[in-house]
mmCIF file of C-alpha atoms in Angstrom:
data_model
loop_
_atom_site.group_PDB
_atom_site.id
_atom_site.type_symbol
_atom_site.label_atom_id
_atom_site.label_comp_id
_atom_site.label_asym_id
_atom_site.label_seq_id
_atom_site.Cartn_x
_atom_site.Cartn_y
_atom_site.Cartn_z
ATOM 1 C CA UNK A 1 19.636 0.440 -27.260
ATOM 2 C CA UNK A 2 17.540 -2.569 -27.011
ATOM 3 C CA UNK A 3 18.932 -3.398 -23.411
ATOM 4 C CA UNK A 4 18.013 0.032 -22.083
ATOM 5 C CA UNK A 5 13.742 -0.785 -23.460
ATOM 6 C CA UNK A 6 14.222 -3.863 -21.628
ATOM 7 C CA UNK A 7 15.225 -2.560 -17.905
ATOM 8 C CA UNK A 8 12.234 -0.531 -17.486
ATOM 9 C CA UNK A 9 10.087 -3.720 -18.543
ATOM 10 C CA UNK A 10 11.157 -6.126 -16.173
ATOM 11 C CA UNK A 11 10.865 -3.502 -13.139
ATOM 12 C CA UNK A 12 7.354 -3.168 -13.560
ATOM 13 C CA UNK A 13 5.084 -4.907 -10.728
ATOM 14 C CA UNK A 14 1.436 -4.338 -12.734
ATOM 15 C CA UNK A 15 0.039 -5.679 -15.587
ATOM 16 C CA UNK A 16 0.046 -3.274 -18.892
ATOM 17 C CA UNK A 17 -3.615 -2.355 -18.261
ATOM 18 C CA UNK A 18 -2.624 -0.672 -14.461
ATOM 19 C CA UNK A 19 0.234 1.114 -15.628
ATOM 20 C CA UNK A 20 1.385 4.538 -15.840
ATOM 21 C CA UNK A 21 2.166 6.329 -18.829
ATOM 22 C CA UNK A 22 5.756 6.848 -19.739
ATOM 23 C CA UNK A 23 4.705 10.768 -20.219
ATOM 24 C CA UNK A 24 3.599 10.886 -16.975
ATOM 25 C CA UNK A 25 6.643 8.946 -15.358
ATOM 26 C CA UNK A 26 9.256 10.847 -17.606
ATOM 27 C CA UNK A 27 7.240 13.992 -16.240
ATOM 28 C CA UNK A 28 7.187 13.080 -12.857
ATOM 29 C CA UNK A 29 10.597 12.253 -12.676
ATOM 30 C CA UNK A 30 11.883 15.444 -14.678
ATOM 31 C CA UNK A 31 9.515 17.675 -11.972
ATOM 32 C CA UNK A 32 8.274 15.648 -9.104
ATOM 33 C CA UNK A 33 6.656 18.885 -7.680
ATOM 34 C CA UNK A 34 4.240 19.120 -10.688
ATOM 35 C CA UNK A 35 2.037 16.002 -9.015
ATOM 36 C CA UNK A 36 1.596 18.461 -5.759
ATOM 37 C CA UNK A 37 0.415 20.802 -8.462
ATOM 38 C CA UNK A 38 -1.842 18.955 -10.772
ATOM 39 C CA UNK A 39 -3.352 16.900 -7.739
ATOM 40 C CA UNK A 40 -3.666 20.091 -5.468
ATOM 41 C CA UNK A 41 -5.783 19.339 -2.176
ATOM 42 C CA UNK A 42 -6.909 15.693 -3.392
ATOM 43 C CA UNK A 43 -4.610 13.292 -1.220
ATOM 44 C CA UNK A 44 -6.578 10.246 -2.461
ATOM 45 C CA UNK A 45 -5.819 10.964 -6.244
ATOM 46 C CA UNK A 46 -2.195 11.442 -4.825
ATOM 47 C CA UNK A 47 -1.702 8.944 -3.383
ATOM 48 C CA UNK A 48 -3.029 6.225 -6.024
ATOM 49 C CA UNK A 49 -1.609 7.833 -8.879
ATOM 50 C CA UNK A 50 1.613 7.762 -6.816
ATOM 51 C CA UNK A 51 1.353 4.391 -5.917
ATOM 52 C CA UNK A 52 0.951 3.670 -9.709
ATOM 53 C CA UNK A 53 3.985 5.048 -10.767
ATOM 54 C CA UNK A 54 6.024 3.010 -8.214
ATOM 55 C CA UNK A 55 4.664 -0.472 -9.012
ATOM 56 C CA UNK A 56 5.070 0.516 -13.036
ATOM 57 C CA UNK A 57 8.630 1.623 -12.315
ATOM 58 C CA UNK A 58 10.063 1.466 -8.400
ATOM 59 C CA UNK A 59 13.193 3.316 -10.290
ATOM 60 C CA UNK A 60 11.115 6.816 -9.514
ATOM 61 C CA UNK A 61 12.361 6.218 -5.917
ATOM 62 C CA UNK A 62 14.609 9.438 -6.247
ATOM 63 C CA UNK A 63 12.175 11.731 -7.367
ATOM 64 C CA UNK A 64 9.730 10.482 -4.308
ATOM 65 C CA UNK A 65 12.706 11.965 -1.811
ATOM 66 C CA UNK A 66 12.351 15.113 -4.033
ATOM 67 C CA UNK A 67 8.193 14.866 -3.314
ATOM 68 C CA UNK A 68 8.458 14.469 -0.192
ATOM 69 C CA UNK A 69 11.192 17.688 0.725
ATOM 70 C CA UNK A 70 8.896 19.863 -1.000
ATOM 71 C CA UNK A 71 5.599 19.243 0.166
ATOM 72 C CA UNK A 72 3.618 20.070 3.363
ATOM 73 C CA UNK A 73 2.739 16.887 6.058
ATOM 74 C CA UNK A 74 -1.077 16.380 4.793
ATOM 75 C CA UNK A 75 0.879 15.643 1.418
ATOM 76 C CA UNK A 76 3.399 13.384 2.994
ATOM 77 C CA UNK A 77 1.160 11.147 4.751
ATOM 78 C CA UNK A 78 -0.401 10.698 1.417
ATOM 79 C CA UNK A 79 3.278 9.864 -0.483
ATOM 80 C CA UNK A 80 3.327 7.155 3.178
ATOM 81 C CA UNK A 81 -0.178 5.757 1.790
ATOM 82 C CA UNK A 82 1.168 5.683 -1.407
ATOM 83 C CA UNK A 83 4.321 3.667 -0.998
ATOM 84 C CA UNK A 84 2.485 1.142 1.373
ATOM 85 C CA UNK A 85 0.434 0.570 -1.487
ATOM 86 C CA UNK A 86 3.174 0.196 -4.587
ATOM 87 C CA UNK A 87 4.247 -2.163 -1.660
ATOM 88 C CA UNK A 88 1.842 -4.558 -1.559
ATOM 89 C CA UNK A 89 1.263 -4.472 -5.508
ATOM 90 C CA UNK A 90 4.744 -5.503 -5.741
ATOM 91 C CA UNK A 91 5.121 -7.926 -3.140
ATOM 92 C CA UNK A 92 4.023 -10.979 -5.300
ATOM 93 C CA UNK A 93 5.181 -10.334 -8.335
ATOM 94 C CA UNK A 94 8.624 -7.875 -7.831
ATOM 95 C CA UNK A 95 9.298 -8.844 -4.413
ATOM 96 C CA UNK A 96 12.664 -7.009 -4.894
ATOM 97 C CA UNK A 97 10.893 -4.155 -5.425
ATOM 98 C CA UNK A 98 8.663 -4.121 -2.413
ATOM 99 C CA UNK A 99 11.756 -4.752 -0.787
ATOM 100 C CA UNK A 100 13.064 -1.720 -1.940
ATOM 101 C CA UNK A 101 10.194 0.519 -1.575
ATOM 102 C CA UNK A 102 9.992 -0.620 1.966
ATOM 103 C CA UNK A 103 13.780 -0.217 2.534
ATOM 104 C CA UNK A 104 13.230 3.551 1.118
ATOM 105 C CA UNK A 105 10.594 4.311 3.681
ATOM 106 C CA UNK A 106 12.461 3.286 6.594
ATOM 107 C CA UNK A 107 15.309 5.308 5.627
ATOM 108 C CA UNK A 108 13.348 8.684 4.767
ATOM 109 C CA UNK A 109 12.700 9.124 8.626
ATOM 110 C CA UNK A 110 9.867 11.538 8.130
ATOM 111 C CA UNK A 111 7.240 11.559 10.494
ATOM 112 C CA UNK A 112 4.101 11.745 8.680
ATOM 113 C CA UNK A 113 5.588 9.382 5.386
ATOM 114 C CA UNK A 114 5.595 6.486 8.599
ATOM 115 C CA UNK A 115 2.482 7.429 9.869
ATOM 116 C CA UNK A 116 0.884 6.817 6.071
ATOM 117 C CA UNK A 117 2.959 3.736 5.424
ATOM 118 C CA UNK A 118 1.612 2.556 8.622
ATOM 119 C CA UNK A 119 -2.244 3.395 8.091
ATOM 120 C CA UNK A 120 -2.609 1.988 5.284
ATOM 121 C CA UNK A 121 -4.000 -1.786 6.479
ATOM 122 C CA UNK A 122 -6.537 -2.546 3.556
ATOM 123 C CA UNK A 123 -6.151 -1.835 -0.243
ATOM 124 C CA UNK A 124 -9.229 -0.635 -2.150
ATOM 125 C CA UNK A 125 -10.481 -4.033 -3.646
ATOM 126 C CA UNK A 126 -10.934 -5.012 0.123
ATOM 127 C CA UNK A 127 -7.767 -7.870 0.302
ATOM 128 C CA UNK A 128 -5.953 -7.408 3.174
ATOM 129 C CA UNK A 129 -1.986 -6.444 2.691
ATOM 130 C CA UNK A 130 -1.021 -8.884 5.281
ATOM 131 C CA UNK A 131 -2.730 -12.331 5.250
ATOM 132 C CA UNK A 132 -5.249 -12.497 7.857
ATOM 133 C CA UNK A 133 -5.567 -15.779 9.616
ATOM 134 C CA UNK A 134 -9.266 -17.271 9.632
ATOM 135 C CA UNK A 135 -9.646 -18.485 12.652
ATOM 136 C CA UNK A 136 -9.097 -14.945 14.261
ATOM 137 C CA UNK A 137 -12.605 -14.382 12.730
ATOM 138 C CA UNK A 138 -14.256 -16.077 15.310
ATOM 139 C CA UNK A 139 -14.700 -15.422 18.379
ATOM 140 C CA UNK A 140 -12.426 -16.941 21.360
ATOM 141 C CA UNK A 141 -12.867 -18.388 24.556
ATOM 142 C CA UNK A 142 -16.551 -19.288 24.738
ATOM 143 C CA UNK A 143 -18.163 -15.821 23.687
ATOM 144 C CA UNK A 144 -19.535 -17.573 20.074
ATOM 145 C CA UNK A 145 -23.175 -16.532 19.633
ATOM 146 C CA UNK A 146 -23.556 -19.780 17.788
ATOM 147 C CA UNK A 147 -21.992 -23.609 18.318
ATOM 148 C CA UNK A 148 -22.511 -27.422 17.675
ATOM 149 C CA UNK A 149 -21.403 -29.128 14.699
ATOM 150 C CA UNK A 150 -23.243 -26.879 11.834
ATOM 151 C CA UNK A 151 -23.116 -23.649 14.286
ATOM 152 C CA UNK A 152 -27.339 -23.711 14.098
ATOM 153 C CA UNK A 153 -27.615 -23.637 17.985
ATOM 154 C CA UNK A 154 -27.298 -20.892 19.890
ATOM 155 C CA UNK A 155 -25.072 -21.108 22.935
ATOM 156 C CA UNK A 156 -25.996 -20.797 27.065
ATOM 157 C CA UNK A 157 -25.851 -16.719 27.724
ATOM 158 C CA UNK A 158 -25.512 -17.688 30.967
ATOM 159 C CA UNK A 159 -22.935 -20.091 30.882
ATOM 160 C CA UNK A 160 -19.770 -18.461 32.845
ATOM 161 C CA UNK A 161 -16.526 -17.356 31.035
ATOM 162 C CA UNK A 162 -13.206 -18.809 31.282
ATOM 163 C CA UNK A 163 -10.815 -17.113 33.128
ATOM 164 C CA UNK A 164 -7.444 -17.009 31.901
ATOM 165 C CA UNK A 165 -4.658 -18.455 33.881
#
């Protein structure tokens, strides 16, 4: 009994504070449908409390398949949002179970679950998913508004552009 209170533990990609209930996981999994009803028309709440359930416990994988047959495509590119997002809260700390997540979503084959997973590019607090590098913040090839050492002078409008070869 104590090994089966540990499994769930060590699956969980949050801290204790961003969890899920286990009411609402046990409920979700025992009637995955019930979400669609509870969360009717509000594909944001959907897709964050969603996302919350995966990273607390990427073992609700199953009942996600069972979402996803029974709801319409608005819905669906929500459930795509939301398993981007269990994604990326996973990646550093479970990266087994972003693996998984990601696995799932590339098998479902659903249309509008991609085109979620793949519109999702920033999570709320503003962090990029996928590190960005720094030096494509600046711009390339001579169009800088400002240069010299401290970038305090601002450079020749006139001067002509370099022409790729």
């Amino acid at each position: 009994m104590v090994a089966t209170s540990l499994g769930p533990c060590q699956a969980q990609c949050v801290e204790f504070s961003d969890r899920a209930s286990q009411i609402d996981l046990d409920a979700f999994v025992k009637s995955p449908s019930s979400l669609l009803e509870r969360l009717r028309n509000d594909k944001e709440k959907l897709k964050y409390r969603l996302s919350t359930y995966l990273a607390t416990n990427p073992s609700v994988l199953p009942s996600v398949q069972t979402l996803i047959t029974e709801s319409t495509p608005n819905d669906r590119t929500a459930i795509g949002a939301a398993l981007r997002l269990a994604e990326a809260r996973c990646t550093t700390t479970k990266p087994d179970a972003a693996r998984k997540i990601r696995d799932f979503t590339k098998r479902i084959g659903d249309l509008s679950v991609q085109a979620g997973y793949s519109a999702v590019g920033d999570d709320d607090s503003g962090a990029p998913l996928q590190p960005r590098d720094k030096t494509s913040a600046q711009p390339s090839g001579g169009t800088a508004l400002l240069e010299g050492e401290w970038k305090t002078q601002l450079s020749d409008p006139f001067k002509p552009v370099p022409i790729p070869h």
